[in-house]
PDB file of C-alpha atoms and ligand atoms in Angstrom:
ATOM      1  CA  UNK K1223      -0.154  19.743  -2.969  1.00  0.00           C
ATOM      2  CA  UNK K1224       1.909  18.131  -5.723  1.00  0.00           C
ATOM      3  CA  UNK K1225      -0.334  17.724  -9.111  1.00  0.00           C
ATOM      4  CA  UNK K1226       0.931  14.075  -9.410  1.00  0.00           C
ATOM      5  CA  UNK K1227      -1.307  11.507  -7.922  1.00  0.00           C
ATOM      6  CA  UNK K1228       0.579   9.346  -4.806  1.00  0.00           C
ATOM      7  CA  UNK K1229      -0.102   5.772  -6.077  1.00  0.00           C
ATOM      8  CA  UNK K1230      -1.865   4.177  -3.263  1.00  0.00           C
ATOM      9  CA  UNK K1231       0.622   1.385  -3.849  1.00  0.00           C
ATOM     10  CA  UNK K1232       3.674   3.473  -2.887  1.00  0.00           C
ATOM     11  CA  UNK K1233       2.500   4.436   0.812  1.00  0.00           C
ATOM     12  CA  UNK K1234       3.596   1.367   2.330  1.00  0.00           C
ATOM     13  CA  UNK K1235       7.038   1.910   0.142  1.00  0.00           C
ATOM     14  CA  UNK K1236       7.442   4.881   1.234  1.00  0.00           C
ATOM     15  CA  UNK K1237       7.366   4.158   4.707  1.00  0.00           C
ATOM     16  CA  UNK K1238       9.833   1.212   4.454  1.00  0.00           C
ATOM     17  CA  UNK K1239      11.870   3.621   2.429  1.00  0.00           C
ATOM     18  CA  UNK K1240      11.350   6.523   0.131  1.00  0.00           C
ATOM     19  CA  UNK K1241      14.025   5.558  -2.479  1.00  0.00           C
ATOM     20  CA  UNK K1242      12.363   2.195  -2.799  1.00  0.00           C
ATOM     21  CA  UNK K1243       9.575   3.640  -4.551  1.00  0.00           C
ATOM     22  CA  UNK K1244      11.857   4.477  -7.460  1.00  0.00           C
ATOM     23  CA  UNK K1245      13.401   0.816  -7.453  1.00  0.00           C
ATOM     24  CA  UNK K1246       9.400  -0.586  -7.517  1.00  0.00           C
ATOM     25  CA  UNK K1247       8.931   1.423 -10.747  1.00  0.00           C
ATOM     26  CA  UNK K1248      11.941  -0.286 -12.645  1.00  0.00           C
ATOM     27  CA  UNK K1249      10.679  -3.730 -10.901  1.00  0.00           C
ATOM     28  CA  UNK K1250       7.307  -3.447 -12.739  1.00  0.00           C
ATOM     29  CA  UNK K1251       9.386  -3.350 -16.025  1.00  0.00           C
ATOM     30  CA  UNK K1252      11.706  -6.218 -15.773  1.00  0.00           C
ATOM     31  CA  UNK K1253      11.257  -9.268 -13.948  1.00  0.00           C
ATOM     32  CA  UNK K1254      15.394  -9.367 -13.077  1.00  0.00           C
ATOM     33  CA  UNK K1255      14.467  -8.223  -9.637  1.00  0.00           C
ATOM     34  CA  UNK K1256      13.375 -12.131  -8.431  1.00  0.00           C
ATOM     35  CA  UNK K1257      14.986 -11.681  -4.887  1.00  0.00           C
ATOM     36  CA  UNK K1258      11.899 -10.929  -3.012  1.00  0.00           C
ATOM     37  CA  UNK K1259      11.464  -9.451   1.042  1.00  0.00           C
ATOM     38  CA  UNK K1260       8.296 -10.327   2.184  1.00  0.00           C
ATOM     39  CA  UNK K1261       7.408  -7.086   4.133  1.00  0.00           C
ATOM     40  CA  UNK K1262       7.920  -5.216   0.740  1.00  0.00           C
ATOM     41  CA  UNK K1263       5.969  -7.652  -2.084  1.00  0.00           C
ATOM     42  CA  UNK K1264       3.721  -9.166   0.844  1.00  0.00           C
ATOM     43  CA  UNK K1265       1.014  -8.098  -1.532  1.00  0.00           C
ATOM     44  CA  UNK K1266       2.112  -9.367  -5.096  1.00  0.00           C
ATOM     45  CA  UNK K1267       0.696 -12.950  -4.822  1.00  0.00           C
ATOM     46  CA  UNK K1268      -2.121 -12.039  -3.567  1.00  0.00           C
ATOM     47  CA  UNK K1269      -2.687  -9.270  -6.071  1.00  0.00           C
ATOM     48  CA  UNK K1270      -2.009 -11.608  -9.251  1.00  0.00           C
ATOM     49  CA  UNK K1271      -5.009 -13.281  -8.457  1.00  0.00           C
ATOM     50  CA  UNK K1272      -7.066 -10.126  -8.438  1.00  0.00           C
ATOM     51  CA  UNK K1273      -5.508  -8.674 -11.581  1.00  0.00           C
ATOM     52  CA  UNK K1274      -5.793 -11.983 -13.399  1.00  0.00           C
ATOM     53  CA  UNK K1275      -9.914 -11.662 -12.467  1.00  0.00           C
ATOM     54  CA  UNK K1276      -9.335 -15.466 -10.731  1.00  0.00           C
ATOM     55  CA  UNK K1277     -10.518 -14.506  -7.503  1.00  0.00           C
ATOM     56  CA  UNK K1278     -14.673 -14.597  -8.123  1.00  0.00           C
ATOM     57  CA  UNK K1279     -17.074 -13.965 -10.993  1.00  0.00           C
ATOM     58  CA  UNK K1280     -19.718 -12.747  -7.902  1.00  0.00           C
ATOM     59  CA  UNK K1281     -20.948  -9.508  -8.860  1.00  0.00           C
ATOM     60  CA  UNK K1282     -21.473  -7.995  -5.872  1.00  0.00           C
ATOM     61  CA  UNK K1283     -17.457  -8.496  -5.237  1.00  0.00           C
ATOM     62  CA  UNK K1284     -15.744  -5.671  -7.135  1.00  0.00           C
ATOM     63  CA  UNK K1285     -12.427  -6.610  -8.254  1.00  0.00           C
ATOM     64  CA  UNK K1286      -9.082  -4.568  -8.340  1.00  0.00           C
ATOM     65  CA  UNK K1287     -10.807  -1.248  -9.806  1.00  0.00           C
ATOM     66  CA  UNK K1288      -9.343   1.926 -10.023  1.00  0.00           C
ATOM     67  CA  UNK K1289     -10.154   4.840  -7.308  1.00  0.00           C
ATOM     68  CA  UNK K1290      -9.175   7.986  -7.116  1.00  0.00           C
ATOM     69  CA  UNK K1291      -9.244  10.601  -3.993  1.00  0.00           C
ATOM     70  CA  UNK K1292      -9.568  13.971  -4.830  1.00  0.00           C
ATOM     71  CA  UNK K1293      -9.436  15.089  -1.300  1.00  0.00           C
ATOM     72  CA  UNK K1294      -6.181  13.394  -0.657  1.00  0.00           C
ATOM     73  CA  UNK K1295      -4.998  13.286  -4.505  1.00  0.00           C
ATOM     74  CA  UNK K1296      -4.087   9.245  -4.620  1.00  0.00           C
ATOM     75  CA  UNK K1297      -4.848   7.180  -7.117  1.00  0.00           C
ATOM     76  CA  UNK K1298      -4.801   3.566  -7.425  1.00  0.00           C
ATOM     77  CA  UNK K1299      -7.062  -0.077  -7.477  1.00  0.00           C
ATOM     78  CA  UNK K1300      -8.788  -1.350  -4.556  1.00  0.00           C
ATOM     79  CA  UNK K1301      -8.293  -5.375  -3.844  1.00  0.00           C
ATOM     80  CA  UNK K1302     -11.568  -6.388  -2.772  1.00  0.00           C
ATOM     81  CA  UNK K1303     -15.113  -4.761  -2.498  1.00  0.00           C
ATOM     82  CA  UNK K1304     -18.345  -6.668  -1.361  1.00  0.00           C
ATOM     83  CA  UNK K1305     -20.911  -4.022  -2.380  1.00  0.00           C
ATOM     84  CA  UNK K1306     -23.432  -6.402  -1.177  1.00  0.00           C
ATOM     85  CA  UNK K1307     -22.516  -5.979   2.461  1.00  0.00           C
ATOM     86  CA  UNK K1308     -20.125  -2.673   2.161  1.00  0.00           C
ATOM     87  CA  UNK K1309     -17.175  -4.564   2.815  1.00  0.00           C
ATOM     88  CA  UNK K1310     -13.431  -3.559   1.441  1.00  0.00           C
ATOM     89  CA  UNK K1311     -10.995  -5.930   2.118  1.00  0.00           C
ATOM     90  CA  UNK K1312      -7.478  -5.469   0.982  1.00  0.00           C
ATOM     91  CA  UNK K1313      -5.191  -9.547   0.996  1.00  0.00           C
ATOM     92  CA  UNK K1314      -1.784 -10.439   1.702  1.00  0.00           C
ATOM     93  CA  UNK K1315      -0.122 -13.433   0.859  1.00  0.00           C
ATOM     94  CA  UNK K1316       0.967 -13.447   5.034  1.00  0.00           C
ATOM     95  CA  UNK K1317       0.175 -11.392   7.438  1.00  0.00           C
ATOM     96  CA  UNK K1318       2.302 -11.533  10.848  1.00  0.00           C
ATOM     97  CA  UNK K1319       1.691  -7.726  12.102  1.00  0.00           C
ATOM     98  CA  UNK K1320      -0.589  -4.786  10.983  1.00  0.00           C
ATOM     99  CA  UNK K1321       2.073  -2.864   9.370  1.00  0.00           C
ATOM    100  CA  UNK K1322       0.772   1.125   9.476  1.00  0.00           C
ATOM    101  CA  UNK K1323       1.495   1.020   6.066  1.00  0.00           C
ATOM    102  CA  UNK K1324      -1.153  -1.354   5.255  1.00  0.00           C
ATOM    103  CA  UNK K1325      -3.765   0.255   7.405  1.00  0.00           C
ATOM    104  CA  UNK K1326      -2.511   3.345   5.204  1.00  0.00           C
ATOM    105  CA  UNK K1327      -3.402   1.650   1.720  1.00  0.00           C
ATOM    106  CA  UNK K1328      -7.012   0.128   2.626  1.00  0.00           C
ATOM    107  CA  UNK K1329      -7.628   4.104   3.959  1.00  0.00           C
ATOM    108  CA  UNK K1330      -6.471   5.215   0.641  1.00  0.00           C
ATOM    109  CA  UNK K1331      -9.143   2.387  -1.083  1.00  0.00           C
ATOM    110  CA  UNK K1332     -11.501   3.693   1.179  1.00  0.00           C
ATOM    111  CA  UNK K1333     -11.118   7.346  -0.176  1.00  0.00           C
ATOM    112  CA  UNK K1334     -11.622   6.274  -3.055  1.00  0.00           C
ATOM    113  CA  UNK K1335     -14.692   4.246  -3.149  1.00  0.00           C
ATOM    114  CA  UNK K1336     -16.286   6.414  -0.871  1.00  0.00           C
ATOM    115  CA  UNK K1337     -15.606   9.816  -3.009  1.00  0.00           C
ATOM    116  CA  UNK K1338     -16.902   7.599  -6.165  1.00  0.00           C
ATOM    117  CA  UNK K1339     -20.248   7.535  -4.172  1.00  0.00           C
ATOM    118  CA  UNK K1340     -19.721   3.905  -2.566  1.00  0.00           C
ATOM    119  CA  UNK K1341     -20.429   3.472   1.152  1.00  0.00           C
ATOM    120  CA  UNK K1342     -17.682   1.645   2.833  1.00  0.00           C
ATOM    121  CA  UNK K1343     -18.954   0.051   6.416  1.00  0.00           C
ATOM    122  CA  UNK K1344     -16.012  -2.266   6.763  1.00  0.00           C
ATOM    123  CA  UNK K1345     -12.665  -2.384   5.901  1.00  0.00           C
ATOM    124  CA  UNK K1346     -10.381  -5.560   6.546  1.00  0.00           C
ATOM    125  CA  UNK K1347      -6.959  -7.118   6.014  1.00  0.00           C
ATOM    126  CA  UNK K1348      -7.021 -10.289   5.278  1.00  0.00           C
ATOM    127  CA  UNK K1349      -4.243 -13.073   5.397  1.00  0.00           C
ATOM    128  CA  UNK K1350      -4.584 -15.547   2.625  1.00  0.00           C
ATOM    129  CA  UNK K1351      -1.672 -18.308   3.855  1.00  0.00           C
ATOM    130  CA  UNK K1352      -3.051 -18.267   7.059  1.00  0.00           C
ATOM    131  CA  UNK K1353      -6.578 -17.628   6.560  1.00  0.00           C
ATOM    132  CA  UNK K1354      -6.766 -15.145   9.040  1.00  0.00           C
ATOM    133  CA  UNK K1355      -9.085 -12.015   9.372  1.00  0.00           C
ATOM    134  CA  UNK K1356      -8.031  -8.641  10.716  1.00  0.00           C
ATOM    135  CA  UNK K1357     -10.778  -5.876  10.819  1.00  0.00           C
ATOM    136  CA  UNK K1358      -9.256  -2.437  10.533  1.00  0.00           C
ATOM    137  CA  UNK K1359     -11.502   0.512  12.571  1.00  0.00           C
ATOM    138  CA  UNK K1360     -12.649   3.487   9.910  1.00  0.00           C
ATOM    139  CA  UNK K1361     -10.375   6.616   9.332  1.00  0.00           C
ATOM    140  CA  UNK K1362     -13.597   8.246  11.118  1.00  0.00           C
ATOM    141  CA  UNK K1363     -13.272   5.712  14.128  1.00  0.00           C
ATOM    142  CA  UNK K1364      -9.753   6.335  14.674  1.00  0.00           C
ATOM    143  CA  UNK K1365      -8.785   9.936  14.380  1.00  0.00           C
ATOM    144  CA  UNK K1366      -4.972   9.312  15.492  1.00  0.00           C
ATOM    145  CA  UNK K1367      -4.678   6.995  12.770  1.00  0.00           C
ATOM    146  CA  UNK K1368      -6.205   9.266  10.579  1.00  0.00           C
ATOM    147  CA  UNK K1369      -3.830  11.886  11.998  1.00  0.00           C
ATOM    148  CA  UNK K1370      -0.464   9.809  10.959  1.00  0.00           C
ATOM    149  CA  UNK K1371      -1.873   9.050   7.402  1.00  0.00           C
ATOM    150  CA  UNK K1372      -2.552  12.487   6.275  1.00  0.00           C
ATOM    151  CA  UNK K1373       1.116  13.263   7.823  1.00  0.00           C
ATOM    152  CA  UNK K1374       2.479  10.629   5.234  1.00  0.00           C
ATOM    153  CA  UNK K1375       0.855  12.262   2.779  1.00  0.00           C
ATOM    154  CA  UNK K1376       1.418  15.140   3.303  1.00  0.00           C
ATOM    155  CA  UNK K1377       5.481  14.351   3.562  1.00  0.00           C
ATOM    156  CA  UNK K1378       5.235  12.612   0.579  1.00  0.00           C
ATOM    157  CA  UNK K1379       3.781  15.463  -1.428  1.00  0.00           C
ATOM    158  CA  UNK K1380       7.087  17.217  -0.797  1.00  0.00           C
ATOM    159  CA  UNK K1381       9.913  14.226  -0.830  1.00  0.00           C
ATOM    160  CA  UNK K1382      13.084  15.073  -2.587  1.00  0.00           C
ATOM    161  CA  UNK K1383      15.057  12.131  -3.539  1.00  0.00           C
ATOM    162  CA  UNK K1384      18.185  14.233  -4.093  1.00  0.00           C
ATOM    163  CA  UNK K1385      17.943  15.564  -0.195  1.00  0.00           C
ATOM    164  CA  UNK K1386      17.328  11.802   0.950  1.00  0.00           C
ATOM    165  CA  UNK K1387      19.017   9.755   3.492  1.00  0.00           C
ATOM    166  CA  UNK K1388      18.596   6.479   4.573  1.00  0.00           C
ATOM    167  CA  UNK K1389      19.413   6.485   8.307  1.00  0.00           C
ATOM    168  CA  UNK K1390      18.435   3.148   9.120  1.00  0.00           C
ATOM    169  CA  UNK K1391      20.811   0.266   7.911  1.00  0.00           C
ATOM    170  CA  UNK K1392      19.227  -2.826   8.472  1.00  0.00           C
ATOM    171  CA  UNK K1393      16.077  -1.445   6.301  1.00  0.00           C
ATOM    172  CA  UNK K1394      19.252  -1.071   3.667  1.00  0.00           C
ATOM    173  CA  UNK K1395      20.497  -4.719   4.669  1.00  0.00           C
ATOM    174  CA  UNK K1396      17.290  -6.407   4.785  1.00  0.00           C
ATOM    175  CA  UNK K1397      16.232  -4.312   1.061  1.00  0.00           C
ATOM    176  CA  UNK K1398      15.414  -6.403  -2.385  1.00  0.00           C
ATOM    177  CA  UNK K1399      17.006  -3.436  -4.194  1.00  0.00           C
ATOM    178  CA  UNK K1400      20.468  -2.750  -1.835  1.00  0.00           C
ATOM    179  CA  UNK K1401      22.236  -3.973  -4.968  1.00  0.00           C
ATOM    180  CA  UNK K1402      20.923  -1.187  -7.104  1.00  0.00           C
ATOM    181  CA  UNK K1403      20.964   1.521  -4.709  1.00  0.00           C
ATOM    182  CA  UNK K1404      23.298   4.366  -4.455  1.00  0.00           C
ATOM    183  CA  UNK K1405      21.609   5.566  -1.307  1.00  0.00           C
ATOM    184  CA  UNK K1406      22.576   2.197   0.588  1.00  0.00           C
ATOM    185  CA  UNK K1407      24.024   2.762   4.262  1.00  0.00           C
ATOM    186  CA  UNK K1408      26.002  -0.374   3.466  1.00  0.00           C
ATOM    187  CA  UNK K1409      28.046   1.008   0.350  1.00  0.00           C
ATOM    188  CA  UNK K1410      29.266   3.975   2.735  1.00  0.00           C
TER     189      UNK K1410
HETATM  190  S1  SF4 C1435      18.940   0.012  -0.126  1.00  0.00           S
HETATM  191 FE1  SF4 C1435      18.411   1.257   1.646  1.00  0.00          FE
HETATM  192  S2  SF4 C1435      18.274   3.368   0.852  1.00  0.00           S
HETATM  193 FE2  SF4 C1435      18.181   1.976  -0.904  1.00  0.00          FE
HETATM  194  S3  SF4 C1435      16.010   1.639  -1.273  1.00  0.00           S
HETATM  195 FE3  SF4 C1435      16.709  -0.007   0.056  1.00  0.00          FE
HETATM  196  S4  SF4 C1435      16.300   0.691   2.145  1.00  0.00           S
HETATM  197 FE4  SF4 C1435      16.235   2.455   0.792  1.00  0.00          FE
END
């Protein structure tokens, strides 16, 4: 296993498209990068409110923590967690399918609160412009699920940007950072 921590933030990148997680990095710097796809900042709105603390002063609702899994060596912050009622919920500005690589990221939340010694009944993805509710079944409750995530991290553990191709184009055509990106199928 590589000794650098997968940011739980970068498994839906990486599945989109490994070079992209690169591109994210610089975006987090500047703010030059305005031209926005929804399937790959879905999250930032919704996030802002959670890192800004606007979302609740409840107590029982943890907000935007940090987790670490040891067992699967990720590290990031959870959205979320009602430790009331055991509840992690991860939000998106607008959810129109369960992307795997958001089922991916509340499992990686879920490693983490749970190997911090929090018990995690629920998890849920939740879509704020809509106001819609999807429950998401346990990594326990769904072992082919399970399966597929510890495949992604597993290949992402071993990802070699200087081996990578992009085989897909319209992932390339439909991409916020195609202008930037000397792996682009539509420079060729
Ligand atoms: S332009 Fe294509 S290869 Fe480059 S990051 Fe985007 S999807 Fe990946």
């Amino acid at each position: 296993m590589s000794e650098t921590p997968i940011t739980i933030s970068n498994l839906n990148d990486y599945i989109f498209c490994p070079a992209s997680i690169y591109f994210h990095s610089l975006d987090y710097y500047t703010d030059t990068l305005t031209y926005q796809d929804s399937y790959q900042i879905n999250g930032t709105a919704a996030h802002n409110a959670v890192d800004s603390s606007t979302y609740s002063d409840n107590k029982n609702i943890l907000q935007s923590i940090s987790v670490y899994s040891e067992r699967y060596n990720l590290f990031g912050k959870i959205d979320l967690f009602d430790t009331d009622n055991h509840i992690l919920t991860e939000r998106k500005k607008k959810v129109n399918k369960i992307y795997e690589g958001y089922i991916f990221q509340v499992y990686a939340q879920y490693f983490g609160l749970t190997e911090m010694g929090y018990r995690v009944h629920k998890i849920r993805i939740y879509s704020m412009d809509d106001n819609k509710m999807y429950p998401i079944a346990l990594p326990g409750e769904n072992p082919d699920m399970l399966k597929k995530f510890e495949v992604l991290i597993k290949n992402m553990n071993k990802f070699e940007l200087e081996t990578f191709t992009q085989e897909n184009i319209k992932k390339c055509s439909h991409c916020i950072y195609e202008s930037l990106c000397s792996f682009s199928r539509l420079k060729e």
